[in-house]
PDB file of C-alpha atoms and ligand atoms in Angstrom:
ATOM      1  CA  MET A   1      98.137 141.883 121.348  1.00 96.00           C
ATOM      2  CA  LYS A   2      98.747 141.240 125.051  1.00 98.00           C
ATOM      3  CA  VAL A   3     100.387 144.311 126.532  1.00 98.00           C
ATOM      4  CA  GLY A   4     100.424 146.135 129.846  1.00 98.00           C
ATOM      5  CA  CYS A   5     102.634 147.273 132.656  1.00 98.00           C
ATOM      6  CA  HIS A   6     103.628 146.614 136.218  1.00 98.00           C
ATOM      7  CA  VAL A   7     100.756 147.897 138.373  1.00 98.00           C
ATOM      8  CA  SER A   8     100.500 148.796 142.045  1.00 98.00           C
ATOM      9  CA  ILE A   9      98.559 146.736 144.590  1.00 98.00           C
ATOM     10  CA  SER A  10      98.443 149.686 146.981  1.00 97.00           C
ATOM     11  CA  GLY A  11      95.232 149.606 149.054  1.00 96.00           C
ATOM     12  CA  SER A  12      94.393 145.971 148.370  1.00 97.00           C
ATOM     13  CA  ILE A  13      95.604 143.399 145.897  1.00 98.00           C
ATOM     14  CA  ASP A  14      92.474 143.573 143.700  1.00 98.00           C
ATOM     15  CA  MET A  15      93.282 147.246 143.048  1.00 98.00           C
ATOM     16  CA  ALA A  16      95.931 145.930 140.666  1.00 98.00           C
ATOM     17  CA  VAL A  17      93.173 144.864 138.289  1.00 98.00           C
ATOM     18  CA  ASP A  18      91.523 148.302 138.466  1.00 98.00           C
ATOM     19  CA  ASN A  19      94.891 149.913 137.766  1.00 98.00           C
ATOM     20  CA  ALA A  20      95.466 147.615 134.799  1.00 98.00           C
ATOM     21  CA  VAL A  21      92.001 148.270 133.353  1.00 98.00           C
ATOM     22  CA  GLU A  22      92.435 152.023 133.802  1.00 98.00           C
ATOM     23  CA  ARG A  23      95.651 151.834 131.771  1.00 98.00           C
ATOM     24  CA  GLU A  24      93.918 149.761 129.088  1.00 98.00           C
ATOM     25  CA  CYS A  25      96.233 146.815 129.757  1.00 98.00           C
ATOM     26  CA  THR A  26      95.608 143.371 128.294  1.00 98.00           C
ATOM     27  CA  ALA A  27      98.494 141.987 130.385  1.00 98.00           C
ATOM     28  CA  PHE A  28     100.013 143.090 133.705  1.00 98.00           C
ATOM     29  CA  GLN A  29     102.489 142.323 136.457  1.00 98.00           C
ATOM     30  CA  ILE A  30     102.308 142.792 140.231  1.00 98.00           C
ATOM     31  CA  PHE A  31     104.265 142.289 143.398  1.00 98.00           C
ATOM     32  CA  THR A  32     101.979 140.204 145.612  1.00 98.00           C
ATOM     33  CA  ARG A  33     103.243 142.229 148.646  1.00 98.00           C
ATOM     34  CA  ASN A  34     105.757 144.926 149.588  1.00 96.00           C
ATOM     35  CA  PRO A  35     108.837 144.088 147.479  1.00 97.00           C
ATOM     36  CA  ARG A  36     111.273 145.801 149.849  1.00 96.00           C
ATOM     37  CA  GLY A  37     110.783 143.627 152.929  1.00 96.00           C
ATOM     38  CA  TRP A  38     111.052 139.969 153.898  1.00 97.00           C
ATOM     39  CA  HIS A  39     107.664 139.755 155.534  1.00 94.00           C
ATOM     40  CA  ALA A  40     104.478 138.961 153.623  1.00 96.00           C
ATOM     41  CA  LYS A  41     101.113 139.110 155.343  1.00 96.00           C
ATOM     42  CA  PRO A  42      99.132 136.012 154.307  1.00 97.00           C
ATOM     43  CA  LEU A  43      96.453 136.600 151.691  1.00 98.00           C
ATOM     44  CA  THR A  44      92.929 136.427 153.068  1.00 98.00           C
ATOM     45  CA  ALA A  45      90.038 134.597 151.384  1.00 98.00           C
ATOM     46  CA  LYS A  46      88.545 138.031 150.687  1.00 98.00           C
ATOM     47  CA  ASP A  47      91.750 139.268 148.967  1.00 97.00           C
ATOM     48  CA  ILE A  48      91.790 136.193 146.761  1.00 98.00           C
ATOM     49  CA  ASP A  49      88.064 136.351 145.902  1.00 98.00           C
ATOM     50  CA  ASN A  50      88.173 140.043 145.060  1.00 98.00           C
ATOM     51  CA  PHE A  51      91.262 139.662 142.892  1.00 98.00           C
ATOM     52  CA  LYS A  52      89.853 136.711 140.980  1.00 98.00           C
ATOM     53  CA  SER A  53      86.407 138.163 140.429  1.00 98.00           C
ATOM     54  CA  LYS A  54      87.762 141.517 139.266  1.00 98.00           C
ATOM     55  CA  LEU A  55      90.119 139.729 136.912  1.00 98.00           C
ATOM     56  CA  LYS A  56      87.255 137.724 135.469  1.00 97.00           C
ATOM     57  CA  GLU A  57      85.186 140.883 134.970  1.00 97.00           C
ATOM     58  CA  SER A  58      88.113 142.641 133.332  1.00 97.00           C
ATOM     59  CA  LYS A  59      88.357 140.064 130.538  1.00 91.00           C
ATOM     60  CA  ILE A  60      92.147 140.164 130.876  1.00 98.00           C
ATOM     61  CA  ASP A  61      93.485 136.724 130.014  1.00 97.00           C
ATOM     62  CA  ARG A  62      94.785 134.970 133.133  1.00 96.00           C
ATOM     63  CA  LEU A  63      97.737 133.680 131.083  1.00 97.00           C
ATOM     64  CA  ALA A  64      98.856 137.255 130.397  1.00 98.00           C
ATOM     65  CA  ILE A  65      99.491 138.147 134.037  1.00 98.00           C
ATOM     66  CA  CYS A  66     102.491 137.507 136.223  1.00 98.00           C
ATOM     67  CA  ALA A  67     103.971 138.319 139.602  1.00 98.00           C
ATOM     68  CA  HIS A  68     107.531 139.443 140.278  1.00 98.00           C
ATOM     69  CA  MET A  69     109.623 138.241 143.228  1.00 98.00           C
ATOM     70  CA  PRO A  70     110.489 140.804 145.910  1.00 98.00           C
ATOM     71  CA  TYR A  71     113.957 142.383 145.809  1.00 96.00           C
ATOM     72  CA  LEU A  72     115.714 140.939 148.862  1.00 97.00           C
ATOM     73  CA  PRO A  73     115.901 137.187 148.137  1.00 98.00           C
ATOM     74  CA  ASN A  74     119.157 135.960 146.608  1.00 98.00           C
ATOM     75  CA  LEU A  75     119.320 132.266 145.766  1.00 97.00           C
ATOM     76  CA  ALA A  76     122.939 132.446 144.595  1.00 97.00           C
ATOM     77  CA  THR A  77     124.185 133.787 147.934  1.00 97.00           C
ATOM     78  CA  PRO A  78     126.963 131.878 149.752  1.00 97.00           C
ATOM     79  CA  LYS A  79     125.415 132.833 153.134  1.00 98.00           C
ATOM     80  CA  LYS A  80     123.492 129.903 154.538  1.00 97.00           C
ATOM     81  CA  ASP A  81     120.811 131.823 156.423  1.00 97.00           C
ATOM     82  CA  GLY A  82     120.356 134.181 153.491  1.00 98.00           C
ATOM     83  CA  PHE A  83     119.835 131.233 151.182  1.00 98.00           C
ATOM     84  CA  GLU A  84     117.293 129.583 153.497  1.00 98.00           C
ATOM     85  CA  LYS A  85     115.361 132.828 153.853  1.00 98.00           C
ATOM     86  CA  SER A  86     115.417 133.378 150.084  1.00 98.00           C
ATOM     87  CA  LEU A  87     114.162 129.884 149.371  1.00 98.00           C
ATOM     88  CA  LYS A  88     111.376 130.232 151.921  1.00 98.00           C
ATOM     89  CA  THR A  89     110.322 133.481 150.275  1.00 98.00           C
ATOM     90  CA  LEU A  90     110.381 131.933 146.801  1.00 98.00           C
ATOM     91  CA  ILE A  91     108.218 129.001 147.894  1.00 98.00           C
ATOM     92  CA  ASN A  92     105.842 131.374 149.643  1.00 98.00           C
ATOM     93  CA  GLU A  93     105.546 133.538 146.515  1.00 98.00           C
ATOM     94  CA  VAL A  94     104.847 130.483 144.353  1.00 98.00           C
ATOM     95  CA  GLU A  95     102.068 129.542 146.758  1.00 98.00           C
ATOM     96  CA  ARG A  96     100.633 133.056 146.770  1.00 98.00           C
ATOM     97  CA  CYS A  97     100.546 133.004 142.947  1.00 98.00           C
ATOM     98  CA  ALA A  98      98.733 129.660 143.076  1.00 98.00           C
ATOM     99  CA  GLN A  99      96.150 131.126 145.468  1.00 98.00           C
ATOM    100  CA  LEU A 100      95.576 134.117 143.191  1.00 98.00           C
ATOM    101  CA  GLY A 101      95.488 132.071 139.985  1.00 98.00           C
ATOM    102  CA  ILE A 102      98.612 133.796 138.635  1.00 98.00           C
ATOM    103  CA  PRO A 103     100.410 131.403 136.264  1.00 98.00           C
ATOM    104  CA  TYR A 104     103.900 132.965 136.255  1.00 98.00           C
ATOM    105  CA  LEU A 105     106.369 134.181 138.879  1.00 98.00           C
ATOM    106  CA  VAL A 106     109.372 136.127 137.558  1.00 98.00           C
ATOM    107  CA  THR A 107     112.594 135.833 139.531  1.00 98.00           C
ATOM    108  CA  HIS A 108     116.079 137.269 139.262  1.00 96.00           C
ATOM    109  CA  LEU A 109     118.965 134.838 139.475  1.00 96.00           C
ATOM    110  CA  GLY A 110     120.866 136.538 142.244  1.00 95.00           C
ATOM    111  CA  SER A 111     124.452 137.355 143.064  1.00 96.00           C
ATOM    112  CA  HIS A 112     127.258 135.051 144.176  1.00 97.00           C
ATOM    113  CA  LEU A 113     128.707 138.037 146.089  1.00 97.00           C
ATOM    114  CA  GLY A 114     132.168 137.553 144.653  1.00 95.00           C
ATOM    115  CA  THR A 115     132.512 133.877 145.633  1.00 95.00           C
ATOM    116  CA  GLY A 116     132.446 132.634 142.045  1.00 95.00           C
ATOM    117  CA  GLU A 117     129.879 131.700 139.412  1.00 94.00           C
ATOM    118  CA  GLU A 118     130.087 127.961 139.827  1.00 95.00           C
ATOM    119  CA  GLY A 119     128.956 127.849 143.448  1.00 97.00           C
ATOM    120  CA  GLY A 120     126.411 130.582 142.831  1.00 97.00           C
ATOM    121  CA  ILE A 121     124.771 128.641 140.020  1.00 97.00           C
ATOM    122  CA  GLU A 122     124.839 125.437 142.048  1.00 97.00           C
ATOM    123  CA  ARG A 123     122.954 127.075 144.932  1.00 98.00           C
ATOM    124  CA  LEU A 124     120.559 128.788 142.561  1.00 98.00           C
ATOM    125  CA  VAL A 125     119.687 125.513 140.826  1.00 98.00           C
ATOM    126  CA  LYS A 126     119.260 123.799 144.184  1.00 98.00           C
ATOM    127  CA  GLY A 127     116.862 126.487 145.406  1.00 98.00           C
ATOM    128  CA  LEU A 128     114.828 126.660 142.212  1.00 98.00           C
ATOM    129  CA  THR A 129     114.543 122.867 142.082  1.00 98.00           C
ATOM    130  CA  GLU A 130     113.256 122.857 145.661  1.00 98.00           C
ATOM    131  CA  ALA A 131     110.620 125.500 144.817  1.00 98.00           C
ATOM    132  CA  GLY A 132     109.686 123.489 141.716  1.00 97.00           C
ATOM    133  CA  LYS A 133     108.509 120.665 143.951  1.00 97.00           C
ATOM    134  CA  THR A 134     105.487 122.614 145.179  1.00 95.00           C
ATOM    135  CA  LYS A 135     102.181 121.110 144.084  1.00 95.00           C
ATOM    136  CA  ASN A 136     100.546 123.723 141.861  1.00 97.00           C
ATOM    137  CA  ASP A 137     100.663 124.873 138.248  1.00 96.00           C
ATOM    138  CA  VAL A 138     102.685 128.057 138.812  1.00 98.00           C
ATOM    139  CA  MET A 139     105.665 128.383 136.519  1.00 98.00           C
ATOM    140  CA  ILE A 140     108.832 130.102 137.777  1.00 98.00           C
ATOM    141  CA  LEU A 141     110.325 132.365 135.100  1.00 98.00           C
ATOM    142  CA  LEU A 142     114.046 133.093 135.134  1.00 98.00           C
ATOM    143  CA  GLU A 143     114.762 136.688 134.104  1.00 98.00           C
ATOM    144  CA  ASN A 144     117.963 137.540 132.241  1.00 97.00           C
ATOM    145  CA  THR A 145     120.023 140.111 134.135  1.00 96.00           C
ATOM    146  CA  ALA A 146     121.864 143.288 133.165  1.00 97.00           C
ATOM    147  CA  GLY A 147     125.289 141.806 133.858  1.00 95.00           C
ATOM    148  CA  GLN A 148     126.117 143.742 137.016  1.00 93.00           C
ATOM    149  CA  LYS A 149     129.174 142.611 138.962  1.00 94.00           C
ATOM    150  CA  ASN A 150     128.769 139.124 140.544  1.00 94.00           C
ATOM    151  CA  SER A 151     125.312 138.623 139.020  1.00 93.00           C
ATOM    152  CA  VAL A 152     124.288 135.367 137.400  1.00 93.00           C
ATOM    153  CA  GLY A 153     122.350 134.906 134.150  1.00 92.00           C
ATOM    154  CA  SER A 154     122.996 137.881 131.850  1.00 94.00           C
ATOM    155  CA  ASP A 155     124.561 135.718 129.188  1.00 95.00           C
ATOM    156  CA  PHE A 156     122.034 133.628 127.174  1.00 97.00           C
ATOM    157  CA  LYS A 157     124.426 130.711 127.079  1.00 97.00           C
ATOM    158  CA  GLN A 158     124.735 130.679 130.861  1.00 96.00           C
ATOM    159  CA  LEU A 159     120.999 131.287 131.300  1.00 97.00           C
ATOM    160  CA  GLY A 160     120.371 128.281 129.054  1.00 97.00           C
ATOM    161  CA  GLU A 161     122.789 126.110 131.015  1.00 97.00           C
ATOM    162  CA  ILE A 162     121.018 126.995 134.263  1.00 97.00           C
ATOM    163  CA  PHE A 163     117.588 126.507 132.719  1.00 98.00           C
ATOM    164  CA  LYS A 164     118.377 123.059 131.367  1.00 97.00           C
ATOM    165  CA  GLN A 165     119.244 121.810 134.857  1.00 97.00           C
ATOM    166  CA  LEU A 166     115.770 122.596 136.181  1.00 98.00           C
ATOM    167  CA  LYS A 167     113.255 119.800 136.584  1.00 95.00           C
ATOM    168  CA  PRO A 168     110.361 119.238 136.142  1.00 96.00           C
ATOM    169  CA  SER A 169     110.519 121.381 133.009  1.00 94.00           C
ATOM    170  CA  LYS A 170     106.809 122.304 133.125  1.00 96.00           C
ATOM    171  CA  LYS A 171     107.525 124.297 136.322  1.00 98.00           C
ATOM    172  CA  PHE A 172     110.124 126.572 134.683  1.00 98.00           C
ATOM    173  CA  GLY A 173     110.249 129.131 131.920  1.00 98.00           C
ATOM    174  CA  VAL A 174     112.029 132.342 131.011  1.00 98.00           C
ATOM    175  CA  CYS A 175     111.279 136.071 131.036  1.00 98.00           C
ATOM    176  CA  LEU A 176     113.377 138.222 128.707  1.00 98.00           C
ATOM    177  CA  ASP A 177     113.987 141.830 129.734  1.00 98.00           C
ATOM    178  CA  THR A 178     114.978 143.986 126.736  1.00 98.00           C
ATOM    179  CA  CYS A 179     116.775 146.609 128.851  1.00 98.00           C
ATOM    180  CA  HIS A 180     118.797 143.947 130.642  1.00 98.00           C
ATOM    181  CA  ALA A 181     119.674 142.165 127.378  1.00 98.00           C
ATOM    182  CA  PHE A 182     120.738 145.413 125.705  1.00 98.00           C
ATOM    183  CA  VAL A 183     122.963 146.634 128.530  1.00 98.00           C
ATOM    184  CA  ALA A 184     124.401 143.107 128.787  1.00 97.00           C
ATOM    185  CA  GLY A 185     125.617 143.513 125.198  1.00 98.00           C
ATOM    186  CA  TYR A 186     122.791 142.132 123.011  1.00 98.00           C
ATOM    187  CA  ASP A 187     122.047 144.704 120.322  1.00 98.00           C
ATOM    188  CA  LEU A 188     118.352 145.441 119.748  1.00 98.00           C
ATOM    189  CA  ARG A 189     118.585 148.714 117.827  1.00 98.00           C
ATOM    190  CA  THR A 190     117.511 147.531 114.381  1.00 98.00           C
ATOM    191  CA  GLU A 191     115.172 144.891 112.974  1.00 98.00           C
ATOM    192  CA  LYS A 192     118.227 142.853 111.984  1.00 98.00           C
ATOM    193  CA  ASN A 193     119.762 143.139 115.490  1.00 98.00           C
ATOM    194  CA  VAL A 194     116.472 142.058 117.059  1.00 98.00           C
ATOM    195  CA  LYS A 195     116.249 139.049 114.770  1.00 98.00           C
ATOM    196  CA  GLU A 196     119.827 138.021 115.582  1.00 98.00           C
ATOM    197  CA  THR A 197     119.420 138.523 119.320  1.00 98.00           C
ATOM    198  CA  PHE A 198     116.280 136.354 119.385  1.00 98.00           C
ATOM    199  CA  GLU A 199     118.073 133.723 117.291  1.00 98.00           C
ATOM    200  CA  GLU A 200     120.845 133.672 119.867  1.00 98.00           C
ATOM    201  CA  PHE A 201     118.249 133.412 122.629  1.00 98.00           C
ATOM    202  CA  ASP A 202     116.515 130.574 120.798  1.00 98.00           C
ATOM    203  CA  LYS A 203     119.777 128.711 120.322  1.00 98.00           C
ATOM    204  CA  TYR A 204     120.714 128.662 124.004  1.00 98.00           C
ATOM    205  CA  VAL A 205     117.457 129.058 125.932  1.00 98.00           C
ATOM    206  CA  GLY A 206     114.699 128.196 123.450  1.00 98.00           C
ATOM    207  CA  LEU A 207     111.977 130.614 122.325  1.00 98.00           C
ATOM    208  CA  LYS A 208     109.311 128.110 123.338  1.00 97.00           C
ATOM    209  CA  ASN A 209     110.359 128.713 126.969  1.00 98.00           C
ATOM    210  CA  LEU A 210     109.837 132.474 126.688  1.00 98.00           C
ATOM    211  CA  LYS A 211     106.561 133.157 128.527  1.00 98.00           C
ATOM    212  CA  ILE A 212     106.778 136.870 129.329  1.00 98.00           C
ATOM    213  CA  LEU A 213     108.652 139.760 127.698  1.00 98.00           C
ATOM    214  CA  HIS A 214     109.708 142.719 129.842  1.00 98.00           C
ATOM    215  CA  LEU A 215     109.703 145.587 127.373  1.00 98.00           C
ATOM    216  CA  ASN A 216     111.884 148.434 128.636  1.00 98.00           C
ATOM    217  CA  ASP A 217     114.139 150.847 126.839  1.00 98.00           C
ATOM    218  CA  ALA A 218     117.525 151.445 128.456  1.00 98.00           C
ATOM    219  CA  ARG A 219     118.882 154.607 130.042  1.00 97.00           C
ATOM    220  CA  GLY A 220     122.398 153.468 129.121  1.00 95.00           C
ATOM    221  CA  GLU A 221     124.234 152.345 126.034  1.00 97.00           C
ATOM    222  CA  LEU A 222     124.850 148.887 124.574  1.00 98.00           C
ATOM    223  CA  GLY A 223     126.881 146.735 126.966  1.00 97.00           C
ATOM    224  CA  CYS A 224     127.055 149.280 129.821  1.00 97.00           C
ATOM    225  CA  ASN A 225     125.657 146.772 132.395  1.00 96.00           C
ATOM    226  CA  LEU A 226     123.597 149.570 133.930  1.00 96.00           C
ATOM    227  CA  ASP A 227     120.134 148.401 135.046  1.00 96.00           C
ATOM    228  CA  ARG A 228     118.194 151.576 134.429  1.00 97.00           C
ATOM    229  CA  HIS A 229     114.932 151.327 132.533  1.00 98.00           C
ATOM    230  CA  TYR A 230     113.703 154.091 130.268  1.00 98.00           C
ATOM    231  CA  HIS A 231     110.670 155.164 128.236  1.00 98.00           C
ATOM    232  CA  LEU A 232     109.974 153.154 125.075  1.00 98.00           C
ATOM    233  CA  GLY A 233     111.844 154.507 122.086  1.00 98.00           C
ATOM    234  CA  LEU A 234     113.651 157.253 124.002  1.00 98.00           C
ATOM    235  CA  GLY A 235     116.617 155.255 125.301  1.00 98.00           C
ATOM    236  CA  GLY A 236     119.602 153.367 123.938  1.00 98.00           C
ATOM    237  CA  ILE A 237     117.421 150.813 122.125  1.00 98.00           C
ATOM    238  CA  GLY A 238     115.348 153.495 120.391  1.00 98.00           C
ATOM    239  CA  GLU A 239     112.140 153.474 118.357  1.00 98.00           C
ATOM    240  CA  LYS A 240     113.223 151.176 115.570  1.00 98.00           C
ATOM    241  CA  GLY A 241     114.491 148.541 117.977  1.00 98.00           C
ATOM    242  CA  ILE A 242     111.549 148.672 120.373  1.00 98.00           C
ATOM    243  CA  SER A 243     109.008 148.469 117.551  1.00 98.00           C
ATOM    244  CA  SER A 244     110.834 145.458 116.068  1.00 98.00           C
ATOM    245  CA  VAL A 245     110.722 143.729 119.451  1.00 98.00           C
ATOM    246  CA  VAL A 246     106.992 144.462 119.815  1.00 98.00           C
ATOM    247  CA  LYS A 247     106.268 143.021 116.382  1.00 98.00           C
ATOM    248  CA  PHE A 248     108.336 139.950 117.134  1.00 98.00           C
ATOM    249  CA  ALA A 249     106.610 139.304 120.490  1.00 98.00           C
ATOM    250  CA  ASN A 250     103.170 139.782 118.936  1.00 98.00           C
ATOM    251  CA  LYS A 251     103.925 137.315 116.185  1.00 97.00           C
ATOM    252  CA  LYS A 252     104.914 134.782 118.854  1.00 97.00           C
ATOM    253  CA  LYS A 253     101.914 135.760 121.047  1.00 97.00           C
ATOM    254  CA  ILE A 254     104.139 136.526 124.032  1.00 98.00           C
ATOM    255  CA  PRO A 255     102.611 138.905 126.624  1.00 98.00           C
ATOM    256  CA  ILE A 256     104.490 142.209 126.863  1.00 98.00           C
ATOM    257  CA  ILE A 257     104.960 143.854 130.266  1.00 98.00           C
ATOM    258  CA  LEU A 258     106.406 147.351 130.683  1.00 98.00           C
ATOM    259  CA  GLU A 259     108.518 148.315 133.696  1.00 98.00           C
ATOM    260  CA  THR A 260     109.145 151.837 132.520  1.00 98.00           C
ATOM    261  CA  PRO A 261     109.580 154.852 134.824  1.00 98.00           C
ATOM    262  CA  ILE A 262     106.904 157.393 135.693  1.00 97.00           C
ATOM    263  CA  ASP A 263     108.307 160.927 135.506  1.00 97.00           C
ATOM    264  CA  ASP A 264     107.812 164.358 133.907  1.00 97.00           C
ATOM    265  CA  GLU A 265     108.642 162.937 130.506  1.00 96.00           C
ATOM    266  CA  ARG A 266     105.951 160.235 130.475  1.00 97.00           C
ATOM    267  CA  ASP A 267     103.751 158.005 132.633  1.00 98.00           C
ATOM    268  CA  ASP A 268     102.758 154.347 132.235  1.00 97.00           C
ATOM    269  CA  PHE A 269      99.404 155.207 130.563  1.00 98.00           C
ATOM    270  CA  GLU A 270     101.412 156.778 127.759  1.00 98.00           C
ATOM    271  CA  ASN A 271     104.032 154.041 127.518  1.00 98.00           C
ATOM    272  CA  VAL A 272     101.318 151.374 127.196  1.00 98.00           C
ATOM    273  CA  ARG A 273      99.641 153.427 124.448  1.00 98.00           C
ATOM    274  CA  ILE A 274     102.957 153.848 122.664  1.00 98.00           C
ATOM    275  CA  ALA A 275     103.707 150.114 122.860  1.00 98.00           C
ATOM    276  CA  LYS A 276     100.383 149.511 121.070  1.00 98.00           C
ATOM    277  CA  ASP A 277     101.258 152.093 118.428  1.00 97.00           C
ATOM    278  CA  PHE A 278     104.558 150.312 117.781  1.00 96.00           C
ATOM    279  CA  ALA A 279     102.636 147.166 116.852  1.00 93.00           C
TER     280      ALA A 279
HETATM  281 MN1  LIG B   1     113.030 141.925 137.181  1.00 66.82          MN
HETATM  282 MN1  LIG B   2     112.500 143.143 134.171  1.00 66.82          MN
HETATM  283 ZN1  LIG B   3     115.830 145.946 135.386  1.00 66.82          ZN
END
């Protein structure tokens, strides 16, 4: 089973590996830099060496780690300068992943800011295609969204339509977030629901393109479009649903990454342990 959580790079980027090992992760996700700003300080040779050698020591499979794009970029934006800045950031993140030996970069699909889906998707596809031209083996993973107002890609059919436009296909894949799917209206509460939701996903997007699973329970109810993650088994999806998802992902050998909160109720050490118990 490949399972772990999003870990901090606070201090230096190689600390992520220590944090993952401490939490007994066999998979993990990082931001390669501060996710709340536009600026990224270039990685030094020392950063890269330390990260790679710690990863090797850790015995965590390189194919079970991923990076997540920072929050500010929006490739579906109608604002020209915003689009250019977002694209530059995406290309830079792809290159940083290549330097670190990280095979996957998860990205959100952005917001058309009320200007309409068609134009938003057009810009998004243009930007992703541009980033796909970089010479490296990093795969960009499109993450399904929670269905907030003006957002693109919460519906599997639409996600599939976007995905199919992206070339070359070896540069693109998909990341499924269970919280986002659930609050976007895909039921995951029972084994039968989980089976049907993945069938729907397979029909439009293709299970073979699913490279990373974001395993989060939801603070809200089915179809509420509220992007608030919650502890495994304690939210709207519940124990039965989460354990069915875990079993499904394990059968398909898809790495599971938790983005659950850390609060008085539980921390990430516990959520990772619980995800293993669900298997
Ligand atoms: Mn995300
Ligand atoms: Mn996610
Ligand atoms: Zn989310």
